[in-house]
Amino acid sequence: MRPLRSAAHYLKNTDLYLLLIALCCSAYSLILINSATASSAQHDRYLIVQGAATGIGVIAFIIMSLVDLESIKRYWRILLILNVAMQLSMFVLGRDSGGNQSWIEVGPITIQPGEIGKILFIITFAAHLREVYEEINRWQQLLLLGVHALLPFGAIMVAQHDAGVAMGYILIAVTMIFAAGISYKWVFGGVVLCLAAIPVVFQFLGSGSGYRLARILVLLDPSIDSLYPNQDYYYQTEQSKIAIGAGQFSGSGYMQGLQTQYNKVPVNESDFIYTVAGEEFGFIGAMLIIILLALLVLRLLYVSYRAGSTFSALMTVGIAGMFMFQSFQNILMCLGMFPVVGVTLPLFSYGGTSVVTMYIALGVAAGVRMREKPSWLQK
């Protein structure tokens, strides 16, 4: 009877809303992947891998919700070094795919350290912020926080060349610093600095073959694509927009989308899974994805508000920021409003590492929820 009582106690105290919303996302994901890969010789493998990743993710959710991360926050410097070392290890262990060296092959399994590292980064950055919480607006502390964020960012850019994943680290850091109470004068100064850096960034992107800059400029002027005859920088974006436009309000019907079924949109089971929903289920199906992800982010923010410590609150905000910005990046990419950078749609895109990582993150948040204090005891 003790295991039953323990299970009942867990179900009573954990955040079942987070798990339920995540499982709804995963169920919808399997429906979309089934259609996106219908004509693939590896159709069954896609479904098995995604289903297995969801099952492993649920187990990881439960395990992480039982871990009290408050006890390891003092070791954040060691975790930061381990994270940076893991990203740099891709120099040796990484497998090249589409110009990015972001994957490690372990037999039939591929692992993406950049995704796993996001969880470590959120934990270390929350611990660092908690240490300097009372002095967050001192320039010395902000400089150190900037270095903290740039270390994994730089490691990924140098070793993996994956701008999409690396950008996620910076956006998570910005979200957490803002939640920690940074002064608006620093926010304004940061915006001015970013605007001033645009010419330098464009010069850097235009160096070498200039393919990074081409991916941005082609969104403003598709004719630029003709300047690169051996590349199709606008092809994915164009086909994605056609697919979503063809869906109109109610969609072309499940497994009836021409762009989807004839594989006109490359990697539509992963980076462009949103186009499958837009074409086959129309505006209704596309909005359902947005609603589910919005509910997840709002729930995470609620958990953060109720957290029992500053560290836990900042950590949950970081998780919310990860889901929010990654969703924005992917959806805007599919709509032709953001460069194609290979960012997955959380819980929807095919990919074992991404799915398990998201469930781990939600498990961390569920653990925060289980250990919350009454509002009158919070500080």
mmCIF file of C-alpha atoms in Angstrom:
data_model
loop_
_atom_site.group_PDB
_atom_site.id
_atom_site.type_symbol
_atom_site.label_atom_id
_atom_site.label_comp_id
_atom_site.label_asym_id
_atom_site.label_seq_id
_atom_site.Cartn_x
_atom_site.Cartn_y
_atom_site.Cartn_z
ATOM 1 C CA MET A 1 0.000 0.000 0.000
ATOM 2 C CA ARG A 2 2.924 2.360 0.614
ATOM 3 C CA PRO A 3 3.728 2.711 -3.137
ATOM 4 C CA LEU A 4 0.073 3.566 -3.777
ATOM 5 C CA ARG A 5 0.086 6.169 -1.014
ATOM 6 C CA SER A 6 3.361 7.618 -2.353
ATOM 7 C CA ALA A 7 1.932 7.805 -5.876
ATOM 8 C CA ALA A 8 -1.239 9.446 -4.594
ATOM 9 C CA HIS A 9 0.818 11.944 -2.585
ATOM 10 C CA TYR A 10 2.914 12.750 -5.651
ATOM 11 C CA LEU A 11 -0.123 13.244 -7.898
ATOM 12 C CA LYS A 12 -1.699 15.469 -5.274
ATOM 13 C CA ASN A 13 1.337 17.742 -4.928
ATOM 14 C CA THR A 14 2.911 17.867 -8.381
ATOM 15 C CA ASP A 15 1.755 20.248 -11.120
ATOM 16 C CA LEU A 16 -0.472 18.019 -13.216
ATOM 17 C CA TYR A 17 -1.514 21.007 -15.354
ATOM 18 C CA LEU A 18 2.007 21.264 -16.771
ATOM 19 C CA LEU A 19 2.125 17.550 -17.507
ATOM 20 C CA LEU A 20 -1.362 17.471 -19.022
ATOM 21 C CA ILE A 21 -0.695 20.391 -21.374
ATOM 22 C CA ALA A 22 2.640 18.861 -22.390
ATOM 23 C CA LEU A 23 0.970 15.513 -23.150
ATOM 24 C CA CYS A 24 -1.665 17.297 -25.266
ATOM 25 C CA CYS A 25 1.186 18.916 -27.233
ATOM 26 C CA SER A 26 2.878 15.532 -27.680
ATOM 27 C CA ALA A 27 -0.347 13.856 -28.848
ATOM 28 C CA TYR A 28 -0.896 16.603 -31.434
ATOM 29 C CA SER A 29 2.759 16.285 -32.426
ATOM 30 C CA LEU A 30 2.358 12.566 -33.212
ATOM 31 C CA ILE A 31 -0.691 13.334 -35.367
ATOM 32 C CA LEU A 32 1.266 15.926 -37.350
ATOM 33 C CA ILE A 33 4.419 13.791 -37.677
ATOM 34 C CA ASN A 34 2.310 10.859 -38.874
ATOM 35 C CA SER A 35 1.079 13.011 -41.759
ATOM 36 C CA ALA A 36 4.407 14.742 -42.452
ATOM 37 C CA THR A 37 6.250 11.419 -42.825
ATOM 38 C CA ALA A 38 3.476 9.367 -44.447
ATOM 39 C CA SER A 39 5.429 8.911 -47.682
ATOM 40 C CA SER A 40 8.764 8.269 -45.960
ATOM 41 C CA ALA A 41 10.316 4.811 -45.895
ATOM 42 C CA GLN A 42 11.140 5.501 -42.223
ATOM 43 C CA HIS A 43 7.600 6.533 -41.312
ATOM 44 C CA ASP A 44 7.267 4.001 -38.489
ATOM 45 C CA ARG A 45 10.669 4.927 -37.091
ATOM 46 C CA TYR A 46 9.664 8.598 -36.802
ATOM 47 C CA LEU A 47 6.586 7.687 -34.786
ATOM 48 C CA ILE A 48 8.434 5.179 -32.587
ATOM 49 C CA VAL A 49 11.243 7.617 -31.790
ATOM 50 C CA GLN A 50 8.827 10.462 -31.002
ATOM 51 C CA GLY A 51 6.609 8.217 -28.893
ATOM 52 C CA ALA A 52 9.610 6.783 -27.030
ATOM 53 C CA ALA A 53 11.009 10.279 -26.440
ATOM 54 C CA THR A 54 7.657 11.312 -24.960
ATOM 55 C CA GLY A 55 7.630 8.271 -22.667
ATOM 56 C CA ILE A 56 11.215 8.935 -21.545
ATOM 57 C CA GLY A 57 10.304 12.590 -21.159
ATOM 58 C CA VAL A 58 7.442 11.796 -18.779
ATOM 59 C CA ILE A 59 9.774 9.635 -16.663
ATOM 60 C CA ALA A 60 12.347 12.471 -16.694
ATOM 61 C CA PHE A 61 9.575 14.900 -15.688
ATOM 62 C CA ILE A 62 8.779 12.810 -12.619
ATOM 63 C CA ILE A 63 12.425 12.323 -11.639
ATOM 64 C CA MET A 64 13.324 16.017 -12.007
ATOM 65 C CA SER A 65 10.250 17.111 -10.056
ATOM 66 C CA LEU A 66 11.573 15.071 -7.105
ATOM 67 C CA VAL A 67 15.046 16.670 -7.210
ATOM 68 C CA ASP A 68 15.538 19.708 -4.968
ATOM 69 C CA LEU A 69 17.884 21.875 -7.036
ATOM 70 C CA GLU A 70 18.302 24.292 -4.135
ATOM 71 C CA SER A 71 20.917 21.890 -2.778
ATOM 72 C CA ILE A 72 23.172 22.150 -5.846
ATOM 73 C CA LYS A 73 22.903 25.851 -6.655
ATOM 74 C CA ARG A 74 26.138 26.590 -4.763
ATOM 75 C CA TYR A 75 28.004 24.536 -7.380
ATOM 76 C CA TRP A 76 26.807 26.650 -10.300
ATOM 77 C CA ARG A 77 30.358 27.599 -11.351
ATOM 78 C CA ILE A 78 31.289 23.946 -11.766
ATOM 79 C CA LEU A 79 28.095 23.290 -13.740
ATOM 80 C CA LEU A 80 28.840 26.283 -15.983
ATOM 81 C CA ILE A 81 32.322 24.932 -16.759
ATOM 82 C CA LEU A 82 30.867 21.488 -17.493
ATOM 83 C CA ASN A 83 28.261 23.033 -19.802
ATOM 84 C CA VAL A 84 30.852 25.020 -21.767
ATOM 85 C CA ALA A 85 33.105 21.943 -21.974
ATOM 86 C CA MET A 86 30.192 19.865 -23.269
ATOM 87 C CA GLN A 87 29.496 22.396 -26.044
ATOM 88 C CA LEU A 88 33.178 22.648 -26.982
ATOM 89 C CA SER A 89 33.456 18.847 -27.130
ATOM 90 C CA MET A 90 31.550 19.041 -30.414
ATOM 91 C CA PHE A 91 34.836 20.049 -32.053
ATOM 92 C CA VAL A 92 35.772 16.381 -31.734
ATOM 93 C CA LEU A 93 32.517 14.495 -31.246
ATOM 94 C CA GLY A 94 30.128 16.507 -33.403
ATOM 95 C CA ARG A 95 28.556 15.222 -36.611
ATOM 96 C CA ASP A 96 28.140 17.758 -39.409
ATOM 97 C CA SER A 97 24.548 18.266 -40.568
ATOM 98 C CA GLY A 98 23.495 21.131 -42.826
ATOM 99 C CA GLY A 99 26.564 23.188 -41.912
ATOM 100 C CA ASN A 100 26.014 22.722 -38.162
ATOM 101 C CA GLN A 101 28.108 20.396 -36.043
ATOM 102 C CA SER A 102 25.458 20.025 -33.361
ATOM 103 C CA TRP A 103 24.893 16.298 -32.992
ATOM 104 C CA ILE A 104 26.609 13.351 -31.330
ATOM 105 C CA GLU A 105 25.882 9.896 -32.717
ATOM 106 C CA VAL A 106 25.653 7.077 -30.167
ATOM 107 C CA GLY A 107 24.756 4.055 -32.250
ATOM 108 C CA PRO A 108 21.271 4.675 -33.688
ATOM 109 C CA ILE A 109 20.690 7.563 -31.266
ATOM 110 C CA THR A 110 21.632 11.190 -31.909
ATOM 111 C CA ILE A 111 22.029 13.682 -29.062
ATOM 112 C CA GLN A 112 22.136 17.469 -29.289
ATOM 113 C CA PRO A 113 24.218 18.900 -26.401
ATOM 114 C CA GLY A 114 23.131 22.448 -27.224
ATOM 115 C CA GLU A 115 19.557 21.598 -26.215
ATOM 116 C CA ILE A 116 20.564 19.728 -23.056
ATOM 117 C CA GLY A 117 22.842 22.618 -22.115
ATOM 118 C CA LYS A 118 19.875 24.988 -21.919
ATOM 119 C CA ILE A 119 18.710 23.319 -18.703
ATOM 120 C CA LEU A 120 22.170 23.589 -17.162
ATOM 121 C CA PHE A 121 22.376 27.218 -18.263
ATOM 122 C CA ILE A 122 19.024 28.088 -16.696
ATOM 123 C CA ILE A 123 20.099 26.519 -13.388
ATOM 124 C CA THR A 124 23.531 28.196 -13.328
ATOM 125 C CA PHE A 125 22.245 31.581 -14.436
ATOM 126 C CA ALA A 126 19.450 31.519 -11.835
ATOM 127 C CA ALA A 127 22.003 30.675 -9.120
ATOM 128 C CA HIS A 128 24.315 33.465 -10.305
ATOM 129 C CA LEU A 129 21.442 35.958 -10.361
ATOM 130 C CA ARG A 130 20.435 34.929 -6.844
ATOM 131 C CA GLU A 131 23.981 35.631 -5.594
ATOM 132 C CA VAL A 132 23.985 39.169 -7.012
ATOM 133 C CA TYR A 133 20.253 39.803 -6.579
ATOM 134 C CA GLU A 134 20.718 42.744 -4.212
ATOM 135 C CA GLU A 135 23.317 44.330 -6.519
ATOM 136 C CA ILE A 136 21.767 43.503 -9.874
ATOM 137 C CA ASN A 137 22.050 47.087 -11.136
ATOM 138 C CA ARG A 138 25.773 47.484 -10.493
ATOM 139 C CA TRP A 139 27.672 47.492 -13.771
ATOM 140 C CA GLN A 140 30.293 45.090 -12.430
ATOM 141 C CA GLN A 141 27.638 42.463 -11.728
ATOM 142 C CA LEU A 142 25.934 42.994 -15.062
ATOM 143 C CA LEU A 143 29.289 42.569 -16.784
ATOM 144 C CA LEU A 144 29.861 39.238 -15.028
ATOM 145 C CA LEU A 145 26.338 38.106 -15.913
ATOM 146 C CA GLY A 146 27.042 39.039 -19.522
ATOM 147 C CA VAL A 147 30.210 36.943 -19.486
ATOM 148 C CA HIS A 148 28.227 34.059 -17.969
ATOM 149 C CA ALA A 149 25.727 34.188 -20.858
ATOM 150 C CA LEU A 150 28.368 34.644 -23.553
ATOM 151 C CA LEU A 151 30.474 31.642 -22.503
ATOM 152 C CA PRO A 152 28.023 28.909 -23.647
ATOM 153 C CA PHE A 153 26.842 31.141 -26.499
ATOM 154 C CA GLY A 154 30.393 31.502 -27.793
ATOM 155 C CA ALA A 155 31.164 27.813 -27.286
ATOM 156 C CA ILE A 156 28.182 26.816 -29.424
ATOM 157 C CA MET A 157 28.949 29.351 -32.140
ATOM 158 C CA VAL A 158 32.617 28.340 -32.345
ATOM 159 C CA ALA A 159 32.260 24.570 -32.040
ATOM 160 C CA GLN A 160 28.826 23.951 -33.560
ATOM 161 C CA HIS A 161 28.061 26.971 -35.782
ATOM 162 C CA ASP A 162 24.436 26.734 -34.634
ATOM 163 C CA ALA A 163 23.181 30.315 -34.405
ATOM 164 C CA GLY A 164 19.592 29.259 -33.693
ATOM 165 C CA VAL A 165 20.413 27.285 -30.549
ATOM 166 C CA ALA A 166 23.046 29.811 -29.401
ATOM 167 C CA MET A 167 20.574 32.677 -29.739
ATOM 168 C CA GLY A 168 18.225 30.854 -27.369
ATOM 169 C CA TYR A 169 20.760 31.154 -24.539
ATOM 170 C CA ILE A 170 20.920 34.934 -24.902
ATOM 171 C CA LEU A 171 17.134 35.284 -25.003
ATOM 172 C CA ILE A 172 16.787 33.133 -21.886
ATOM 173 C CA ALA A 173 19.391 35.263 -20.098
ATOM 174 C CA VAL A 174 17.620 38.502 -21.064
ATOM 175 C CA THR A 175 14.315 37.136 -19.744
ATOM 176 C CA MET A 176 15.839 36.144 -16.407
ATOM 177 C CA ILE A 177 17.739 39.411 -15.921
ATOM 178 C CA PHE A 178 14.570 41.375 -16.625
ATOM 179 C CA ALA A 179 12.640 39.255 -14.096
ATOM 180 C CA ALA A 180 15.397 39.818 -11.511
ATOM 181 C CA GLY A 181 14.539 43.523 -11.467
ATOM 182 C CA ILE A 182 17.099 45.218 -13.676
ATOM 183 C CA SER A 183 16.702 48.989 -13.866
ATOM 184 C CA TYR A 184 15.008 50.418 -16.956
ATOM 185 C CA LYS A 185 18.008 52.633 -17.563
ATOM 186 C CA TRP A 186 20.071 49.507 -18.209
ATOM 187 C CA VAL A 187 17.306 48.128 -20.434
ATOM 188 C CA PHE A 188 17.325 51.337 -22.460
ATOM 189 C CA GLY A 189 21.123 51.277 -22.609
ATOM 190 C CA GLY A 190 21.065 47.674 -23.794
ATOM 191 C CA VAL A 191 18.605 48.505 -26.584
ATOM 192 C CA VAL A 192 20.780 51.421 -27.734
ATOM 193 C CA LEU A 193 23.879 49.213 -27.649
ATOM 194 C CA CYS A 194 22.146 46.520 -29.731
ATOM 195 C CA LEU A 195 21.061 49.080 -32.320
ATOM 196 C CA ALA A 196 24.569 50.492 -32.493
ATOM 197 C CA ALA A 197 25.988 47.009 -32.999
ATOM 198 C CA ILE A 198 23.799 46.212 -36.030
ATOM 199 C CA PRO A 199 26.373 47.416 -38.633
ATOM 200 C CA VAL A 200 29.094 45.320 -36.979
ATOM 201 C CA VAL A 201 26.814 42.272 -36.844
ATOM 202 C CA PHE A 202 25.862 42.655 -40.505
ATOM 203 C CA GLN A 203 29.534 42.953 -41.443
ATOM 204 C CA PHE A 204 30.280 39.746 -39.537
ATOM 205 C CA LEU A 205 27.336 37.923 -41.112
ATOM 206 C CA GLY A 206 28.434 39.061 -44.547
ATOM 207 C CA SER A 207 31.991 37.762 -44.110
ATOM 208 C CA GLY A 208 33.095 34.566 -45.812
ATOM 209 C CA SER A 209 30.464 33.152 -48.142
ATOM 210 C CA GLY A 210 27.861 35.530 -46.722
ATOM 211 C CA TYR A 211 25.223 32.809 -46.385
ATOM 212 C CA ARG A 212 24.170 34.021 -42.911
ATOM 213 C CA LEU A 213 23.417 37.510 -44.177
ATOM 214 C CA ALA A 214 21.685 36.089 -47.259
ATOM 215 C CA ARG A 215 19.267 34.149 -45.032
ATOM 216 C CA ILE A 216 18.185 37.457 -43.446
ATOM 217 C CA LEU A 217 18.093 39.695 -46.518
ATOM 218 C CA VAL A 218 16.160 37.159 -48.577
ATOM 219 C CA LEU A 219 13.175 37.700 -46.254
ATOM 220 C CA LEU A 220 13.090 41.354 -47.299
ATOM 221 C CA ASP A 221 13.856 40.775 -50.972
ATOM 222 C CA PRO A 222 13.329 37.201 -52.284
ATOM 223 C CA SER A 223 15.088 38.109 -55.545
ATOM 224 C CA ILE A 224 18.388 38.013 -53.611
ATOM 225 C CA ASP A 225 18.092 34.234 -53.785
ATOM 226 C CA SER A 226 19.005 34.391 -57.487
ATOM 227 C CA LEU A 227 22.442 35.760 -56.544
ATOM 228 C CA TYR A 228 23.260 32.368 -55.008
ATOM 229 C CA PRO A 229 22.523 29.875 -57.818
ATOM 230 C CA ASN A 230 23.829 26.884 -55.886
ATOM 231 C CA GLN A 231 21.742 27.640 -52.786
ATOM 232 C CA ASP A 232 18.024 27.882 -52.088
ATOM 233 C CA TYR A 233 17.884 30.281 -49.173
ATOM 234 C CA TYR A 234 14.270 31.243 -49.829
ATOM 235 C CA TYR A 235 12.924 27.865 -50.963
ATOM 236 C CA GLN A 236 11.935 26.549 -47.519
ATOM 237 C CA THR A 237 10.350 29.855 -46.529
ATOM 238 C CA GLU A 238 8.451 30.139 -49.800
ATOM 239 C CA GLN A 239 7.086 26.587 -49.642
ATOM 240 C CA SER A 240 6.151 27.025 -45.986
ATOM 241 C CA LYS A 241 4.161 30.183 -46.736
ATOM 242 C CA ILE A 242 2.410 28.457 -49.644
ATOM 243 C CA ALA A 243 1.470 25.519 -47.412
ATOM 244 C CA ILE A 244 0.095 27.676 -44.595
ATOM 245 C CA GLY A 245 -1.763 29.905 -47.067
ATOM 246 C CA ALA A 246 -3.331 26.872 -48.753
ATOM 247 C CA GLY A 247 -4.804 25.754 -45.416
ATOM 248 C CA GLN A 248 -6.938 28.896 -45.088
ATOM 249 C CA PHE A 249 -9.365 28.683 -42.137
ATOM 250 C CA SER A 250 -10.183 24.988 -41.706
ATOM 251 C CA GLY A 251 -7.362 23.308 -43.658
ATOM 252 C CA SER A 252 -7.040 20.985 -46.621
ATOM 253 C CA GLY A 253 -7.859 17.948 -44.507
ATOM 254 C CA TYR A 254 -5.744 15.473 -42.572
ATOM 255 C CA MET A 255 -3.125 13.886 -44.822
ATOM 256 C CA GLN A 256 -4.561 15.850 -47.749
ATOM 257 C CA GLY A 257 -2.148 18.794 -47.863
ATOM 258 C CA LEU A 258 -0.312 18.846 -51.178
ATOM 259 C CA GLN A 259 2.814 20.591 -49.872
ATOM 260 C CA THR A 260 2.970 18.192 -46.943
ATOM 261 C CA GLN A 261 2.244 14.933 -48.747
ATOM 262 C CA TYR A 262 4.566 15.701 -51.663
ATOM 263 C CA ASN A 263 7.386 16.811 -49.336
ATOM 264 C CA LYS A 264 7.610 20.294 -50.831
ATOM 265 C CA VAL A 265 8.668 21.700 -47.448
ATOM 266 C CA PRO A 266 12.003 20.156 -46.324
ATOM 267 C CA VAL A 267 12.178 18.728 -42.774
ATOM 268 C CA ASN A 268 8.484 19.430 -42.226
ATOM 269 C CA GLU A 269 8.451 16.792 -39.481
ATOM 270 C CA SER A 270 10.869 18.904 -37.448
ATOM 271 C CA ASP A 271 11.710 22.559 -38.074
ATOM 272 C CA PHE A 272 8.595 23.132 -40.197
ATOM 273 C CA ILE A 273 6.024 21.042 -38.309
ATOM 274 C CA TYR A 274 3.932 24.201 -37.882
ATOM 275 C CA THR A 275 3.354 24.302 -41.659
ATOM 276 C CA VAL A 276 1.772 20.839 -41.516
ATOM 277 C CA ALA A 277 -0.763 22.068 -38.970
ATOM 278 C CA GLY A 278 -1.355 25.245 -40.976
ATOM 279 C CA GLU A 279 -1.947 23.413 -44.265
ATOM 280 C CA GLU A 280 -3.965 20.419 -43.119
ATOM 281 C CA PHE A 281 -5.862 21.942 -40.178
ATOM 282 C CA GLY A 282 -5.818 25.566 -41.301
ATOM 283 C CA PHE A 283 -6.016 28.589 -39.017
ATOM 284 C CA ILE A 284 -7.802 26.469 -36.402
ATOM 285 C CA GLY A 285 -4.995 23.909 -36.215
ATOM 286 C CA ALA A 286 -2.264 26.538 -36.230
ATOM 287 C CA MET A 287 -3.974 28.504 -33.463
ATOM 288 C CA LEU A 288 -4.382 25.352 -31.381
ATOM 289 C CA ILE A 289 -0.586 25.028 -31.269
ATOM 290 C CA ILE A 290 -0.229 28.652 -30.181
ATOM 291 C CA ILE A 291 -2.932 28.259 -27.514
ATOM 292 C CA LEU A 292 -1.331 25.120 -26.040
ATOM 293 C CA LEU A 293 2.120 26.719 -25.886
ATOM 294 C CA ALA A 294 0.670 29.952 -24.463
ATOM 295 C CA LEU A 295 -1.087 27.973 -21.717
ATOM 296 C CA LEU A 296 2.193 26.257 -20.920
ATOM 297 C CA VAL A 297 4.095 29.561 -20.659
ATOM 298 C CA LEU A 298 1.352 31.165 -18.535
ATOM 299 C CA ARG A 299 1.357 28.194 -16.195
ATOM 300 C CA LEU A 300 5.136 28.410 -15.854
ATOM 301 C CA LEU A 301 4.874 32.102 -14.989
ATOM 302 C CA TYR A 302 2.238 31.268 -12.372
ATOM 303 C CA VAL A 303 4.534 28.635 -10.850
ATOM 304 C CA SER A 304 7.325 31.218 -10.804
ATOM 305 C CA TYR A 305 5.067 33.702 -9.014
ATOM 306 C CA ARG A 306 4.262 31.111 -6.353
ATOM 307 C CA ALA A 307 7.844 29.833 -5.974
ATOM 308 C CA GLY A 308 9.262 29.445 -2.489
ATOM 309 C CA SER A 309 12.610 31.124 -3.210
ATOM 310 C CA THR A 310 14.167 33.682 -5.522
ATOM 311 C CA PHE A 311 16.353 31.002 -7.109
ATOM 312 C CA SER A 312 13.362 28.805 -7.923
ATOM 313 C CA ALA A 313 11.372 31.752 -9.260
ATOM 314 C CA LEU A 314 14.178 32.854 -11.594
ATOM 315 C CA MET A 315 14.760 29.294 -12.743
ATOM 316 C CA THR A 316 11.092 28.875 -13.691
ATOM 317 C CA VAL A 317 11.071 32.233 -15.480
ATOM 318 C CA GLY A 318 14.052 31.014 -17.500
ATOM 319 C CA ILE A 319 12.127 27.886 -18.495
ATOM 320 C CA ALA A 320 9.138 30.028 -19.501
ATOM 321 C CA GLY A 321 11.461 32.229 -21.550
ATOM 322 C CA MET A 322 12.939 29.175 -23.274
ATOM 323 C CA PHE A 323 9.500 27.942 -24.348
ATOM 324 C CA MET A 324 8.272 31.387 -25.337
ATOM 325 C CA PHE A 325 11.200 32.559 -27.443
ATOM 326 C CA GLN A 326 11.813 29.187 -29.088
ATOM 327 C CA SER A 327 8.137 29.075 -30.067
ATOM 328 C CA PHE A 328 8.315 32.605 -31.469
ATOM 329 C CA GLN A 329 11.474 31.790 -33.426
ATOM 330 C CA ASN A 330 10.032 28.663 -35.000
ATOM 331 C CA ILE A 331 6.566 29.993 -35.830
ATOM 332 C CA LEU A 332 7.881 33.264 -37.277
ATOM 333 C CA MET A 333 10.397 31.242 -39.290
ATOM 334 C CA CYS A 334 7.561 29.198 -40.796
ATOM 335 C CA LEU A 335 5.638 32.394 -41.584
ATOM 336 C CA GLY A 336 8.622 33.913 -43.382
ATOM 337 C CA MET A 337 9.165 36.587 -40.732
ATOM 338 C CA PHE A 338 12.386 35.161 -39.260
ATOM 339 C CA PRO A 339 15.480 33.584 -40.853
ATOM 340 C CA VAL A 340 15.626 29.804 -41.187
ATOM 341 C CA VAL A 341 17.896 28.883 -38.287
ATOM 342 C CA GLY A 342 16.875 25.316 -37.505
ATOM 343 C CA VAL A 343 15.039 25.933 -34.228
ATOM 344 C CA THR A 344 12.510 23.290 -33.204
ATOM 345 C CA LEU A 345 8.965 23.975 -32.024
ATOM 346 C CA PRO A 346 8.895 22.882 -28.356
ATOM 347 C CA LEU A 347 7.184 19.492 -27.823
ATOM 348 C CA PHE A 348 5.846 19.477 -31.398
ATOM 349 C CA SER A 349 8.885 19.038 -33.634
ATOM 350 C CA TYR A 350 10.335 15.593 -34.219
ATOM 351 C CA GLY A 351 13.512 15.044 -32.212
ATOM 352 C CA GLY A 352 14.249 12.939 -29.160
ATOM 353 C CA THR A 353 16.727 15.305 -27.507
ATOM 354 C CA SER A 354 14.456 18.316 -27.879
ATOM 355 C CA VAL A 355 11.374 16.515 -26.532
ATOM 356 C CA VAL A 356 13.154 14.987 -23.532
ATOM 357 C CA THR A 357 14.835 18.316 -22.730
ATOM 358 C CA MET A 358 11.481 20.099 -22.672
ATOM 359 C CA TYR A 359 9.981 17.504 -20.338
ATOM 360 C CA ILE A 360 13.030 17.778 -18.063
ATOM 361 C CA ALA A 361 12.528 21.551 -17.946
ATOM 362 C CA LEU A 362 8.855 21.125 -17.092
ATOM 363 C CA GLY A 363 9.805 18.592 -14.413
ATOM 364 C CA VAL A 364 12.101 21.187 -12.838
ATOM 365 C CA ALA A 365 9.185 23.635 -12.783
ATOM 366 C CA ALA A 366 6.886 20.976 -11.309
ATOM 367 C CA GLY A 367 9.447 20.478 -8.544
ATOM 368 C CA VAL A 368 9.331 24.199 -7.810
ATOM 369 C CA ARG A 369 5.548 23.957 -7.588
ATOM 370 C CA MET A 370 5.764 21.042 -5.138
ATOM 371 C CA ARG A 371 8.047 23.048 -2.837
ATOM 372 C CA GLU A 372 6.269 26.385 -2.957
ATOM 373 C CA LYS A 373 5.530 28.274 0.237
ATOM 374 C CA PRO A 374 2.345 30.115 1.157
ATOM 375 C CA SER A 375 2.405 33.668 -0.172
ATOM 376 C CA TRP A 376 2.808 35.143 3.300
ATOM 377 C CA LEU A 377 6.058 33.177 3.791
ATOM 378 C CA GLN A 378 7.628 34.084 0.447
ATOM 379 C CA LYS A 379 10.523 36.477 0.303
#
